[in-house]
Every structure is written in structure tokens, then in C-alpha cells.
Coordinates of C-alpha atoms and ligand atoms in Angstrom, one line a residue:
M1 CA 32.4 211.4 -40.3
A2 CA 29.2 210.1 -38.5
T3 CA 29.6 207.0 -36.5
T4 CA 27.0 204.9 -38.6
L5 CA 24.9 201.7 -36.8
D6 CA 27.3 198.9 -38.5
F7 CA 29.9 199.6 -36.7
L8 CA 28.2 200.0 -33.4
N9 CA 26.7 196.8 -33.8
G10 CA 30.3 195.1 -35.0
C11 CA 32.6 196.5 -32.6
E12 CA 33.7 195.3 -29.5
A13 CA 31.8 196.3 -25.7
A14 CA 33.8 198.6 -24.7
A15 CA 34.5 200.3 -28.4
F16 CA 30.4 200.8 -28.3
T17 CA 29.9 202.6 -25.0
Q18 CA 32.8 204.4 -26.0
A19 CA 30.8 205.5 -29.0
L20 CA 28.3 206.3 -26.9
H21 CA 30.2 208.3 -23.7
G22 CA 28.2 211.5 -25.1
I23 CA 24.1 209.9 -25.5
Y24 CA 24.0 210.0 -21.2
E25 CA 25.5 212.6 -18.8
H26 CA 28.2 211.1 -17.2
S27 CA 26.3 207.0 -17.1
P28 CA 28.9 205.2 -19.2
W29 CA 26.3 202.1 -16.5
I30 CA 23.6 202.8 -19.3
P31 CA 25.6 202.0 -23.0
E32 CA 27.1 199.3 -21.8
R33 CA 23.9 197.6 -20.6
A34 CA 22.7 197.9 -24.5
A35 CA 25.8 196.8 -25.6
A36 CA 24.7 193.1 -24.7
R37 CA 21.1 193.3 -26.4
R38 CA 22.8 194.0 -30.3
P39 CA 22.3 193.5 -33.1
F40 CA 19.9 196.9 -33.5
A41 CA 18.4 196.7 -36.6
T42 CA 17.2 200.5 -36.8
P43 CA 18.9 203.7 -34.7
A44 CA 14.8 203.2 -33.4
A45 CA 15.4 200.2 -32.2
L46 CA 19.0 201.5 -30.9
K47 CA 17.6 203.8 -29.0
L48 CA 14.5 202.3 -27.2
S49 CA 16.8 199.3 -26.1
L50 CA 18.7 202.5 -24.6
Q51 CA 15.8 203.7 -23.1
Q52 CA 14.9 200.3 -22.2
V53 CA 18.2 200.0 -19.8
V54 CA 16.6 203.3 -17.6
R55 CA 13.4 201.4 -17.7
E56 CA 14.8 199.0 -16.3
A57 CA 17.5 200.4 -13.8
T58 CA 16.9 200.3 -9.8
R59 CA 15.5 203.3 -8.4
E60 CA 19.1 204.6 -7.4
E61 CA 20.4 204.2 -10.8
Q62 CA 17.7 206.5 -12.6
L63 CA 18.3 209.4 -9.5
G64 CA 21.8 208.9 -9.9
L65 CA 20.9 209.7 -13.9
I66 CA 19.4 212.6 -13.2
R67 CA 21.1 213.5 -10.9
A68 CA 24.4 213.5 -13.2
H69 CA 22.5 216.5 -15.5
P70 CA 23.3 220.0 -15.1
E71 CA 21.0 222.7 -13.9
L72 CA 19.5 224.6 -16.2
A73 CA 21.9 228.3 -16.8
G74 CA 22.9 226.7 -13.7
K75 CA 26.2 227.5 -11.7
A76 CA 28.1 224.5 -13.9
A77 CA 26.8 226.7 -17.2
I78 CA 28.6 229.5 -15.6
A79 CA 31.2 228.2 -14.5
G80 CA 31.8 227.0 -18.0
V81 CA 32.1 223.0 -17.1
L82 CA 28.9 221.8 -18.3
T83 CA 29.9 218.6 -21.1
A84 CA 30.5 219.7 -24.5
E85 CA 26.9 218.3 -25.3
S86 CA 25.0 220.1 -21.9
S87 CA 26.7 223.2 -23.2
G88 CA 25.7 223.3 -27.5
E89 CA 22.1 222.2 -26.2
Q90 CA 21.7 225.1 -23.4
A91 CA 23.0 227.9 -25.8
K92 CA 20.6 226.8 -28.9
A93 CA 17.7 227.4 -26.7
G94 CA 19.9 230.8 -26.1
L95 CA 20.1 229.9 -22.0
N96 CA 23.6 231.6 -22.3
R97 CA 22.1 234.7 -23.3
C98 CA 19.5 235.2 -20.1
S99 CA 18.4 239.0 -18.9
P100 CA 19.6 239.4 -15.2
E101 CA 15.7 239.1 -14.7
E102 CA 15.7 235.3 -16.1
F103 CA 18.8 234.5 -14.8
A104 CA 18.0 235.3 -10.9
L105 CA 14.0 233.6 -11.7
L106 CA 15.5 230.3 -12.9
Q107 CA 18.2 229.9 -10.6
Q108 CA 14.9 230.7 -7.8
L109 CA 12.8 227.8 -10.1
N110 CA 15.9 225.1 -9.9
A111 CA 15.9 226.0 -6.1
D112 CA 12.3 225.3 -5.2
Y113 CA 12.4 221.7 -7.9
N114 CA 15.3 220.8 -6.5
A115 CA 14.3 221.3 -2.9
K116 CA 10.4 219.6 -4.0
F117 CA 11.8 216.9 -5.2
G118 CA 15.2 216.2 -4.7
F119 CA 16.7 216.2 -8.1
P120 CA 17.5 218.9 -10.7
F121 CA 14.8 219.6 -13.3
I122 CA 15.1 218.4 -16.7
L123 CA 13.8 219.6 -19.5
A124 CA 14.7 218.8 -23.6
V125 CA 16.0 222.7 -24.3
K126 CA 15.9 222.1 -27.7
G127 CA 12.4 220.9 -27.9
P128 CA 10.0 218.9 -29.9
D129 CA 11.4 220.0 -33.4
G130 CA 15.5 219.9 -32.1
N131 CA 15.6 224.1 -32.8
G132 CA 15.5 225.0 -29.4
L133 CA 12.9 226.0 -27.3
T134 CA 12.1 229.8 -26.5
R135 CA 13.0 231.4 -22.7
Q136 CA 9.9 231.9 -22.1
A137 CA 8.7 228.6 -22.9
I138 CA 11.4 226.5 -20.6
I139 CA 10.5 229.0 -18.1
D140 CA 7.1 228.4 -18.6
T141 CA 7.5 224.7 -18.2
F142 CA 9.6 224.8 -15.3
A143 CA 6.8 226.5 -13.6
R144 CA 4.5 224.5 -14.4
R145 CA 5.8 220.8 -13.7
L146 CA 7.3 222.3 -10.3
K147 CA 3.6 222.5 -9.4
G148 CA 3.5 218.5 -10.3
Q149 CA 3.8 215.0 -8.2
P150 CA 6.7 213.6 -7.1
E151 CA 6.5 210.5 -9.1
D152 CA 5.0 212.1 -12.1
E153 CA 8.6 214.1 -12.3
L154 CA 10.7 211.2 -11.9
S155 CA 8.8 209.5 -14.9
E156 CA 9.2 213.3 -16.8
C157 CA 12.5 213.8 -16.0
L158 CA 13.6 209.6 -17.3
R159 CA 11.5 210.6 -20.5
Q160 CA 13.3 214.1 -20.8
I161 CA 16.4 212.2 -20.7
G162 CA 14.9 210.1 -23.4
R163 CA 14.4 213.0 -25.7
I164 CA 18.0 214.5 -25.3
A165 CA 19.4 211.0 -26.1
E166 CA 17.3 210.2 -28.6
L167 CA 18.7 213.9 -30.0
R168 CA 21.9 213.1 -29.4
L169 CA 21.9 210.3 -31.2
N170 CA 20.3 212.1 -34.3
D171 CA 24.1 214.1 -34.2
L172 CA 26.0 210.9 -33.6
L173 CA 24.1 208.9 -36.2
G174 CA 23.7 211.9 -39.0
H175 CA 20.1 211.3 -38.5
S176 CA 17.6 213.6 -39.4
P177 CA 13.8 213.1 -39.4
K178 CA 12.7 215.0 -42.9
I179 CA 9.8 214.3 -43.0
G180 CA 8.5 214.5 -39.6
N181 CA 10.4 217.5 -39.9
I182 CA 8.1 218.9 -43.3
V183 CA 4.9 217.7 -40.6
M184 CA 6.4 220.4 -37.7
E185 CA 6.4 222.6 -39.6
W186 CA 3.1 222.4 -41.7
S187 CA 1.5 222.5 -38.5
E188 CA 3.0 225.0 -37.3
A189 CA 2.6 227.2 -40.0
I190 CA -1.6 226.2 -40.4
A191 CA -1.9 226.2 -36.3
A192 CA -1.2 230.4 -36.6
W193 CA -5.0 231.0 -38.4
S194 CA -7.1 230.7 -35.4
D195 CA -10.6 232.1 -34.9
D196 CA -9.4 233.4 -31.9
E197 CA -6.2 235.6 -30.9
A198 CA -4.8 233.7 -27.5
G199 CA -5.0 230.0 -28.5
L200 CA -5.1 227.7 -32.1
T201 CA -9.6 227.8 -32.5
C202 CA -11.0 226.4 -36.1
A203 CA -14.2 225.8 -36.5
Y204 CA -15.8 224.6 -39.4
M205 CA -16.4 227.0 -42.0
T206 CA -14.4 230.2 -40.4
E207 CA -12.1 232.3 -41.7
A208 CA -9.3 230.3 -40.7
H209 CA -11.0 226.9 -41.5
R210 CA -11.3 227.9 -45.3
K211 CA -7.5 229.7 -45.1
T212 CA -6.4 226.3 -43.7
A213 CA -8.5 224.3 -46.4
T214 CA -7.1 226.1 -49.1
Q215 CA -2.8 225.2 -47.9
L216 CA -3.6 222.0 -47.6
A217 CA -5.0 221.7 -51.1
Q218 CA -2.2 224.0 -51.9
W219 CA 0.8 221.1 -50.3
M220 CA -1.3 218.3 -51.8
R221 CA -1.3 219.8 -54.8
E222 CA 2.9 220.1 -54.3
A223 CA 3.4 216.9 -53.5
G224 CA 2.2 215.6 -57.0
M225 CA -2.2 215.2 -55.9
R226 CA -4.4 216.3 -57.3
A227 CA -6.9 218.4 -55.2
H228 CA -10.0 219.9 -54.5
I229 CA -11.9 220.9 -51.3
D230 CA -15.2 219.4 -51.7
A231 CA -19.3 221.0 -51.3
A232 CA -18.9 220.1 -46.8
G233 CA -15.3 221.6 -47.2
N234 CA -12.9 218.6 -46.8
V235 CA -9.8 218.8 -48.3
V236 CA -9.4 216.1 -51.2
G237 CA -6.0 215.2 -52.2
R238 CA -5.6 212.0 -54.8
Y239 CA -1.7 210.7 -55.5
L240 CA -3.1 208.9 -58.6
S241 CA -1.9 205.1 -59.8
E242 CA -0.9 204.1 -63.1
R243 CA -3.8 201.8 -63.7
A244 CA -6.2 203.9 -64.0
D245 CA -9.0 201.4 -62.6
A246 CA -7.1 200.8 -59.8
K247 CA -9.0 201.5 -56.5
T248 CA -8.7 203.9 -53.9
L249 CA -7.0 203.3 -50.5
M250 CA -7.7 206.0 -48.0
T251 CA -6.3 208.3 -44.8
G252 CA -6.5 211.8 -43.5
S253 CA -7.9 213.0 -40.3
H254 CA -10.1 216.0 -39.8
Y255 CA -8.5 219.9 -39.5
D256 CA -11.0 221.8 -37.4
T257 CA -10.0 222.1 -33.7
V258 CA -12.1 222.5 -30.3
C259 CA -11.4 226.0 -28.6
N260 CA -8.4 226.6 -27.7
G261 CA -7.2 223.6 -29.1
G262 CA -4.1 221.7 -29.6
K263 CA -1.7 221.9 -33.2
Y264 CA -1.3 218.1 -34.1
D265 CA -5.6 216.7 -33.4
G266 CA -6.3 215.9 -36.6
R267 CA -4.0 218.0 -38.2
E268 CA -0.7 215.1 -38.3
G269 CA -3.0 212.7 -39.6
I270 CA -3.8 214.9 -42.3
L271 CA 0.3 216.3 -43.2
L272 CA 2.0 213.9 -42.3
P273 CA 0.5 211.4 -45.3
I274 CA 1.1 214.7 -47.8
A275 CA 4.7 214.7 -46.7
V276 CA 4.9 210.9 -46.8
I277 CA 3.2 211.2 -50.5
K278 CA 5.7 214.3 -51.3
H279 CA 8.4 211.6 -50.0
L280 CA 6.8 209.3 -52.6
H281 CA 6.6 211.5 -55.9
E282 CA 9.8 212.7 -55.0
R283 CA 11.3 209.8 -55.9
G284 CA 9.0 209.5 -58.8
E285 CA 8.0 206.3 -56.8
T286 CA 3.7 205.1 -58.3
L287 CA 2.2 203.0 -55.8
P288 CA -0.9 200.1 -57.6
F289 CA -3.4 201.5 -55.9
H290 CA -4.8 205.5 -56.0
L291 CA -4.2 206.6 -53.0
E292 CA -6.5 209.7 -51.0
V293 CA -5.9 211.9 -48.0
I294 CA -8.4 214.0 -46.7
G295 CA -8.6 216.2 -44.5
F296 CA -12.2 216.4 -43.0
S297 CA -13.1 219.9 -42.4
E298 CA -15.2 218.3 -39.0
E299 CA -14.6 216.4 -36.4
E300 CA -15.2 218.8 -32.9
G301 CA -18.5 219.9 -33.4
V302 CA -17.5 223.4 -32.1
R303 CA -19.7 225.5 -34.4
Y304 CA -22.7 223.0 -34.5
K305 CA -22.4 221.6 -32.3
S306 CA -23.1 218.5 -34.6
T307 CA -19.4 216.5 -34.5
F308 CA -18.2 214.0 -38.2
L309 CA -20.0 216.1 -40.4
G310 CA -16.6 215.9 -43.0
S311 CA -16.9 212.5 -42.7
N312 CA -20.6 211.9 -42.6
A313 CA -20.7 213.3 -46.6
V314 CA -17.5 211.4 -47.4
V315 CA -19.9 208.2 -46.3
G316 CA -23.3 209.4 -47.6
Q317 CA -24.7 210.0 -44.3
F318 CA -24.6 213.7 -44.0
D319 CA -27.6 214.5 -41.8
M320 CA -28.8 217.4 -44.4
A321 CA -31.8 218.9 -41.7
L322 CA -28.0 220.4 -39.9
L323 CA -28.1 222.7 -42.6
D324 CA -30.6 224.8 -40.7
K325 CA -28.9 224.3 -37.6
Q326 CA -27.2 228.3 -36.1
D327 CA -24.7 229.0 -34.5
A328 CA -24.2 230.6 -31.5
N329 CA -24.4 234.3 -33.5
G330 CA -27.4 233.0 -35.0
I331 CA -25.5 232.1 -38.6
S332 CA -27.2 229.1 -40.4
M333 CA -24.9 226.2 -41.6
R334 CA -26.0 226.7 -45.0
D335 CA -25.1 230.3 -45.2
A336 CA -21.4 229.3 -43.5
L337 CA -21.4 226.6 -46.2
V338 CA -22.7 229.4 -49.1
L339 CA -20.5 232.2 -47.8
A340 CA -17.2 229.8 -48.4
G341 CA -18.3 229.9 -51.3
H342 CA -20.2 226.2 -51.5
D343 CA -23.3 224.3 -52.7
P344 CA -24.7 222.2 -49.8
A345 CA -26.8 220.9 -52.9
E346 CA -24.4 219.0 -53.4
I347 CA -22.9 217.3 -50.2
P348 CA -25.1 214.0 -51.0
A349 CA -22.9 213.5 -54.6
I350 CA -19.6 213.3 -51.8
A351 CA -20.0 210.0 -50.7
R352 CA -17.8 207.2 -52.1
K353 CA -19.2 204.0 -52.7
A354 CA -17.3 201.3 -51.2
E355 CA -16.8 198.7 -53.7
D356 CA -14.0 201.7 -55.1
L357 CA -12.3 201.1 -51.8
L358 CA -9.8 199.2 -49.6
G359 CA -9.8 200.9 -46.8
F360 CA -9.2 203.5 -44.8
V361 CA -5.9 203.4 -42.0
E362 CA -5.6 206.9 -39.7
I363 CA -2.7 208.0 -38.5
H364 CA -3.5 210.6 -35.7
I365 CA -2.1 212.0 -32.3
E366 CA -2.9 209.5 -29.1
Q367 CA -4.4 212.1 -26.3
G368 CA -3.9 210.2 -23.9
P369 CA -0.3 208.7 -22.2
V370 CA -0.3 205.1 -22.7
L371 CA 2.7 205.5 -25.6
L372 CA 4.3 207.9 -23.2
E373 CA 4.3 205.3 -20.0
H374 CA 5.5 202.1 -22.1
D375 CA 8.5 205.0 -24.2
L376 CA 7.3 203.8 -27.5
P377 CA 7.1 206.3 -30.9
A378 CA 3.8 205.1 -31.9
G379 CA 0.9 202.2 -31.4
I380 CA -1.4 200.2 -33.8
V381 CA -4.8 200.9 -32.7
T382 CA -7.3 197.9 -32.1
S383 CA -10.7 199.3 -31.6
I384 CA -12.1 202.7 -31.3
A385 CA -14.2 202.4 -28.5
G386 CA -18.0 202.9 -28.4
S387 CA -19.7 205.2 -25.8
C388 CA -22.8 205.9 -24.1
R389 CA -23.8 208.5 -22.3
Y390 CA -26.1 209.2 -19.6
L391 CA -27.8 212.5 -17.4
L392 CA -28.7 211.3 -14.7
E393 CA -31.7 213.6 -12.2
L394 CA -31.3 213.2 -8.6
T395 CA -34.5 213.9 -6.9
G396 CA -34.3 214.3 -2.9
V397 CA -35.7 216.2 0.1
A398 CA -34.1 219.4 0.4
S399 CA -34.2 220.2 4.6
H400 CA -32.7 222.5 6.7
A401 CA -28.7 221.1 7.2
G402 CA -28.9 222.0 11.2
T403 CA -32.5 220.5 12.4
T404 CA -33.2 217.2 9.6
P405 CA -30.8 214.1 11.6
M406 CA -29.3 212.0 9.6
H407 CA -30.3 208.9 9.8
M408 CA -34.1 210.9 8.2
R409 CA -32.2 212.4 5.5
K410 CA -32.9 211.9 1.2
D411 CA -29.8 213.8 0.4
A412 CA -29.6 213.9 -3.5
A413 CA -25.7 214.6 -3.2
A414 CA -24.6 212.0 -1.2
A415 CA -26.8 209.4 -4.0
A416 CA -24.2 210.8 -6.2
A417 CA -21.3 210.8 -4.2
E418 CA -21.3 206.8 -4.5
I419 CA -22.4 206.3 -7.2
I420 CA -20.0 208.6 -8.9
L421 CA -18.0 205.7 -6.8
Y422 CA -19.4 203.2 -8.1
V423 CA -18.5 204.5 -11.2
E424 CA -15.3 204.4 -10.8
R425 CA -15.0 201.0 -8.9
R426 CA -16.8 199.1 -11.8
C427 CA -15.6 200.3 -14.9
A428 CA -11.8 199.7 -13.4
Q429 CA -12.8 195.9 -13.6
A430 CA -11.8 196.0 -17.4
P431 CA -8.7 196.5 -19.1
T432 CA -10.2 199.2 -21.9
L433 CA -13.3 199.9 -19.5
V434 CA -13.6 203.6 -18.8
G435 CA -16.2 205.6 -16.6
T436 CA -16.1 209.3 -15.9
V437 CA -19.0 211.3 -14.4
G438 CA -17.8 214.5 -15.4
Q439 CA -20.2 217.3 -15.0
L440 CA -21.5 217.4 -11.1
S441 CA -24.1 220.2 -10.0
V442 CA -26.5 220.5 -6.9
P443 CA -29.4 222.7 -8.6
H444 CA -29.8 226.5 -6.2
G445 CA -27.7 224.6 -3.6
S446 CA -26.6 226.3 -0.6
V447 CA -24.3 226.2 2.7
N448 CA -27.3 225.3 5.2
V449 CA -29.9 223.0 3.0
I450 CA -29.5 219.4 2.1
P451 CA -29.1 219.2 -1.1
G452 CA -32.6 218.2 -2.2
S453 CA -31.3 217.3 -5.9
C454 CA -28.4 216.8 -7.7
R455 CA -27.6 216.9 -11.4
L456 CA -25.3 214.7 -13.1
S457 CA -23.2 213.4 -16.2
L458 CA -22.4 209.8 -16.9
D459 CA -20.2 208.7 -19.9
I460 CA -19.4 204.9 -19.9
R461 CA -16.5 203.3 -22.9
A462 CA -14.9 200.2 -23.6
A463 CA -13.2 199.1 -26.8
D464 CA -15.8 196.7 -27.5
D465 CA -19.9 196.5 -26.4
Q466 CA -20.0 193.4 -24.8
T467 CA -17.6 194.6 -22.6
R468 CA -19.7 198.4 -22.0
N469 CA -23.0 197.0 -22.4
E470 CA -21.9 194.7 -18.9
A471 CA -20.9 198.4 -16.9
V472 CA -24.0 200.1 -18.1
N473 CA -25.9 197.3 -16.9
D474 CA -24.6 196.8 -13.7
I475 CA -24.0 200.7 -13.6
V476 CA -27.9 201.1 -13.9
H477 CA -29.0 198.0 -10.9
A478 CA -26.4 200.0 -8.6
I479 CA -28.0 203.9 -9.2
A480 CA -31.9 201.8 -8.8
A481 CA -30.3 200.1 -5.7
I482 CA -28.3 203.7 -4.3
C483 CA -31.5 205.8 -4.9
S484 CA -34.4 203.2 -2.9
R485 CA -31.6 203.0 -0.4
R486 CA -31.6 206.5 0.3
H487 CA -35.1 207.4 -0.4
V488 CA -34.1 209.3 -3.6
E489 CA -36.2 209.5 -7.2
Y490 CA -34.1 209.1 -9.9
R491 CA -34.5 210.3 -13.4
L492 CA -31.7 208.9 -16.0
D493 CA -31.3 209.3 -20.2
Q494 CA -29.4 208.1 -22.1
T495 CA -27.8 211.2 -24.2
V496 CA -25.4 208.7 -26.5
S497 CA -24.9 205.4 -28.1
A498 CA -22.3 205.3 -30.3
P499 CA -21.3 201.2 -30.7
A500 CA -17.9 200.3 -31.1
A501 CA -15.5 200.3 -34.0
P502 CA -13.0 197.4 -34.0
C503 CA -10.2 197.8 -36.7
A504 CA -9.5 195.3 -39.0
P505 CA -7.3 192.8 -38.5
W506 CA -5.9 192.2 -41.9
L507 CA -4.9 196.3 -41.6
M508 CA -3.5 196.2 -37.9
R509 CA -1.6 192.8 -39.4
Q510 CA 0.3 194.7 -41.8
L511 CA 0.9 198.5 -40.1
A512 CA 1.9 195.4 -37.1
A513 CA 5.0 194.2 -39.6
A514 CA 5.8 197.9 -41.2
A515 CA 6.5 199.3 -37.2
E516 CA 8.8 195.8 -37.0
R517 CA 10.9 196.6 -40.0
A518 CA 11.7 200.1 -38.7
G519 CA 12.8 198.5 -35.2
L520 CA 9.4 199.1 -32.9
P521 CA 7.6 196.8 -31.2
A522 CA 4.1 196.3 -33.1
F523 CA 2.3 197.8 -29.5
E524 CA -1.5 197.4 -29.2
L525 CA -3.4 200.1 -27.9
P526 CA -7.4 200.8 -27.8
S527 CA -9.0 204.8 -28.9
G528 CA -10.7 205.4 -25.6
A529 CA -11.2 208.8 -27.9
G530 CA -13.8 208.9 -31.5
H531 CA -11.8 209.6 -34.4
D532 CA -13.3 209.6 -38.0
A533 CA -12.1 206.0 -38.4
M534 CA -15.4 205.4 -36.6
T535 CA -17.8 206.5 -38.9
M536 CA -15.4 205.5 -42.1
A537 CA -16.0 202.5 -40.8
R538 CA -19.5 202.3 -41.9
I539 CA -18.2 201.6 -45.5
T540 CA -15.3 200.3 -45.7
D541 CA -12.7 198.3 -43.2
V542 CA -10.7 200.7 -41.2
A543 CA -7.2 200.5 -39.4
M544 CA -5.3 203.5 -37.1
L545 CA -1.8 204.4 -36.1
F546 CA -1.3 206.2 -33.0
T547 CA 1.7 208.7 -32.5
R548 CA 2.9 209.6 -29.0
C549 CA 1.2 212.7 -27.1
G550 CA 3.9 214.5 -24.5
N551 CA 3.4 216.1 -21.8
G552 CA 2.3 213.4 -20.0
G553 CA -0.7 212.8 -22.9
I554 CA -2.5 216.1 -22.9
S555 CA -5.1 217.0 -25.5
H556 CA -7.5 219.2 -26.8
N557 CA -4.8 221.9 -24.8
P558 CA -2.3 223.9 -25.9
L559 CA 0.3 222.2 -24.1
E560 CA -0.3 219.6 -26.5
T561 CA 3.2 218.1 -28.1
M562 CA 4.5 215.3 -30.2
T563 CA 8.0 215.6 -31.3
A564 CA 9.2 215.8 -35.3
D565 CA 11.2 212.3 -34.5
D566 CA 7.9 210.5 -33.8
A567 CA 6.6 211.9 -36.2
E568 CA 9.0 210.7 -38.1
M569 CA 8.9 207.6 -37.1
S570 CA 4.6 207.0 -37.6
A571 CA 5.8 208.6 -40.8
Q572 CA 8.3 205.4 -42.2
I573 CA 5.8 203.4 -40.7
L574 CA 3.1 204.4 -43.0
L575 CA 5.5 204.8 -45.9
D576 CA 6.8 200.9 -45.5
F577 CA 2.6 200.3 -45.8
L578 CA 2.1 201.8 -48.0
R579 CA 4.5 200.1 -49.8
N580 CA 4.2 196.8 -49.1
F581 CA 0.3 196.9 -49.1
Q582 CA -2.2 194.0 -50.1
A583 CA -5.5 194.1 -50.3
K584 CA -7.6 192.3 -48.4
H585 CA -7.8 189.6 -50.8
L586 CA -4.3 188.6 -50.8
A587 CA -3.5 189.9 -47.2
Ligands
LIG1 ZN1 -8.8 214.7 -32.8

């Protein structure tokens, strides 16, 4: 019989430690310390508390915990002296069926890793969905992490231990992340449709894109929704209230991807609400408002270099002139839409009326490392950062690298270097402020010539406009001062200016309450990345819930990952939020 949370909350401390003895390898001190923090309102609260003990432990204790773990497919596994938990997990990932080559490779990786970091490599081999990673995925991850930095690897090992503990606790409590599993399964299914064979690319109106849309609409219908694909390619599903005159609460995100992107960026925010509605529908539960899930057709700007096409259509701000834009193969957006069976003339009619809407709530993978670093599965977004982008062109004098004395140079690249360091320093001065020079070039540069020109990009973002504008002001002044001192000419062109979109406090409060009822702290963070919610904010109040992003927070990349348990957490928060939702005038 499975252990229950009630039992764990009510038993003697020694019985608690005994019941959890298998959750962390040979480390009873963890449940011992967590016992004092009872009672736990939910299994999630128990998991967080155990992991908190690990975070607060001394470095020696943390290293001891890591070293208490066996090597993957190591000598202990061969000798059959692993804990029952470890041997089951390694078998699930097929590590007991390694070919001699794989086995030799793993031994080498184990040895190299231990030699470099001084502790064994830890990986939750049951993987993000709990079904077991492939041996190849394990070997690839091992090889990638072997290149990491010691401090990062120490943290990553502790996080993997947290994930192992989470899976073991699920088994102990007989808990399975049912909605999270559906989200993982669906993400996997639509990730198979790509514009290129190597990775996942799903650009506007390609075959993969249209296939994905059709599938989303089908899942929506199976979940009890009315679904259609609109003239801009948005997949729209409505879970109707019994009250016909009710207003509509909207949720959703985008299903297009960047080139060689991740499986969850955007898509989680469509699939998760569909899975939540399926859950409601199966229980015969309706809501006192209409709930609309939108799969926005385009957010990333891959094919037509124009972003947020889907959400712009929904807010009635689709620029019809874009229809004449051509892709790399000379196919206009208009032709691409017609070919897909859409009538571009109907796009303006997609626009929603603000007075029909209650708000827009977007679920999205974080695409950054903040939740990961705080060991939290989900967080509430405070604001979507606005951004300013510039192109800066510096012009000095290209002269001979051997004959021009240092004090007589007008070196454009040296000026650029000074500007970059200033941007870095200035943008470290406010918590949500970030500044990046992502492009830097010395046109026609040569090894024996002082750089006569230099081009660089500038991207400045902050959760509020004032913080960003102040930083931009200072940076513009610094550029002028640096260039004047170095006798370098400059030209600064602004390419993007987007205001920040603050999330609505009344929606954030309701998300926070739902998170707390799920046993999580209501952790708030800004979004540095742009999202469809930014566009939706032009017609209705918005909020966002972030789900933790694994692998150091990497996104827009095949390595982007999240777990079924974290998806489940976000789903439970959304479900609870919907069941308790109060419109703005009542909230
Ligand atoms: Zn996205």
C-alpha cells in the first residue's frame, strides 16, 4: 500500500525518516531535518521542503550527498550492490543492457567526470517524463556536462538529485502527474512535424505548421471544445459556459517555433490548457465564463521576419501590408495563406472586442534559469520586459598596426570594447535590467590594420519603462563621451522600441492564491522575453505563469526541457485558478 501524506504528517519523526529513507541515497539527515518542518499541505510542499534542506546544507554535506550516489552503469551496478531504487532506475533507462562499446564509453565518462569535478556524475535517468532516457541521450548529456564549470555542475547534480527524489516520492505516494504526462506526450507528438529533418522548425504556414494546427484543433474538440482555425492560422478552441451571455477568459500561446527550437516554447501554453479543459470536461464541470484557448499561429518571425502575426490579428492590429512580404523563396505571405486554404481578406474580422473579454492568462516555459536556481516548479510573472534595440556604427581611422603609435590611434573596435563594458556595468545596476551586445563586427578587418570601423547591436530590456529609459539615456551619453575622447565618429539607429507590459495585479493575486493552495510559495519574476501576452495587453488585462525550464534554463534550442511534474504543477495552478476565478470587478 502506498504511504500517504497524512501518515507522513502525523507519524513520529523517526517513522517519517524511516518512510523516506529511500528518497535520497544513504542520506537520512535530509528527511530527519525536514521532519521538523511538518505538516506539509501537499506532496509538492513536501518535495520543496526536502530540497530546501539540501540547499541549506553545508558544502561538505552536499558533496557527501552527491558522492553517496553510484556511478551510472558503474562497478557497483555490475556487482549488484546498488540500492533497490538505483538499480530499478538504471534498468528503466536500459543501462543494464549496454553494448560493450557503450559500457566502455560510460566507464571512460565516469572516470573523466570524477577526475575533473571530484564527484560522480548525477543524472535522473528516468528523464523528464519518468519513462526513462535512451542510452544515447544519457551518453550525450554526460559528454555535454563533462565540459561544464565545477560550480554549475555541483548545482546541476543537486538539482538532478532533487528530480530523482521527486520521482521516488511519486512512487512512494502512488502519485502520478496525469495532466503533466498528457502535456509531455502531446508535445512529443507535434514535435515530430518539422520543416527540416534535423531539429524542430515550425514556421508560418508550412506543411508542418498546418499539420500541427489541425492536430491542435482535434485535441481541442476531443477535450469538449468548439474549435476552428481562423484566417491567420490561429487555432481557436472555446469551452463554452452554460451561461450563453457570459464573457470570455482567454489563454494560449504560439505553436510556431524558431529554427531548431524547443518542444515546449509556446506549445506548453496551448497544450496545458487543453489538457486542463479535458480534465474538467471528463468530470462534467463547466465554468461560469467561456474559456478560450488560442494556439497563436506565429510569434517568432522566422519565415516573414515579422513577429506576433497571430496575436496581432486577434487584437485587430494585423498589418495587411505584410501580406505582400516574401519569404526566402519569394513566396508572399498572401500566397502562403491562400495555399493553406485561408482567405487573407477575413483577417481583420478576427479582431476580438475588448468588452467581451475578462482577461488573458498565458502559461509559458520560463526560457531562463531563475526558477531552476530557486528550486521552484512555477512562478508568477510581474511584467513582460519592454525592449529597445539599436545598431551602432563606429568610424575611426584604419591605419597601419605597426607604424601608428598607441596615443595617435582612432581605433573603432577599442571604442566598441569600452562601450560593451559600460553596457555590462550599467545594466547590472537594477534587478530586472539587462543589456546585451549580441552582434559585433569589424567590417573588412585585417590582422595588421587598426579597426577603422566597427558595428555592434544593442539590446536593453527592463520590467518597467522608466528603468529601461534611464539606462538607455546613460548608455547614449556614455557612447558620446567614449567616442569623443577616442576621436571616433558614431551613428546610433534605433531599430526596436517596445514598452513593457505589466501584468494585472488582480490576475496575479488569483494566480498567487492558486499557487499557494498547491503548496508553493507565490514566487514572482519578470519576463525578459517577449510573449503573446504583450500583444494581448493592448486589449485586455494579462497575466502569465512560468513553468521551470531545465538544462540551465536553455531555450530556443533542442536542449530545452521541462518535466511532467512541473507541467502538472502549472496545470494544477491553472485548474484551481479557473475554478476560483473572479472577474475584475469582483476580485
Ligand atoms: Zn514563446
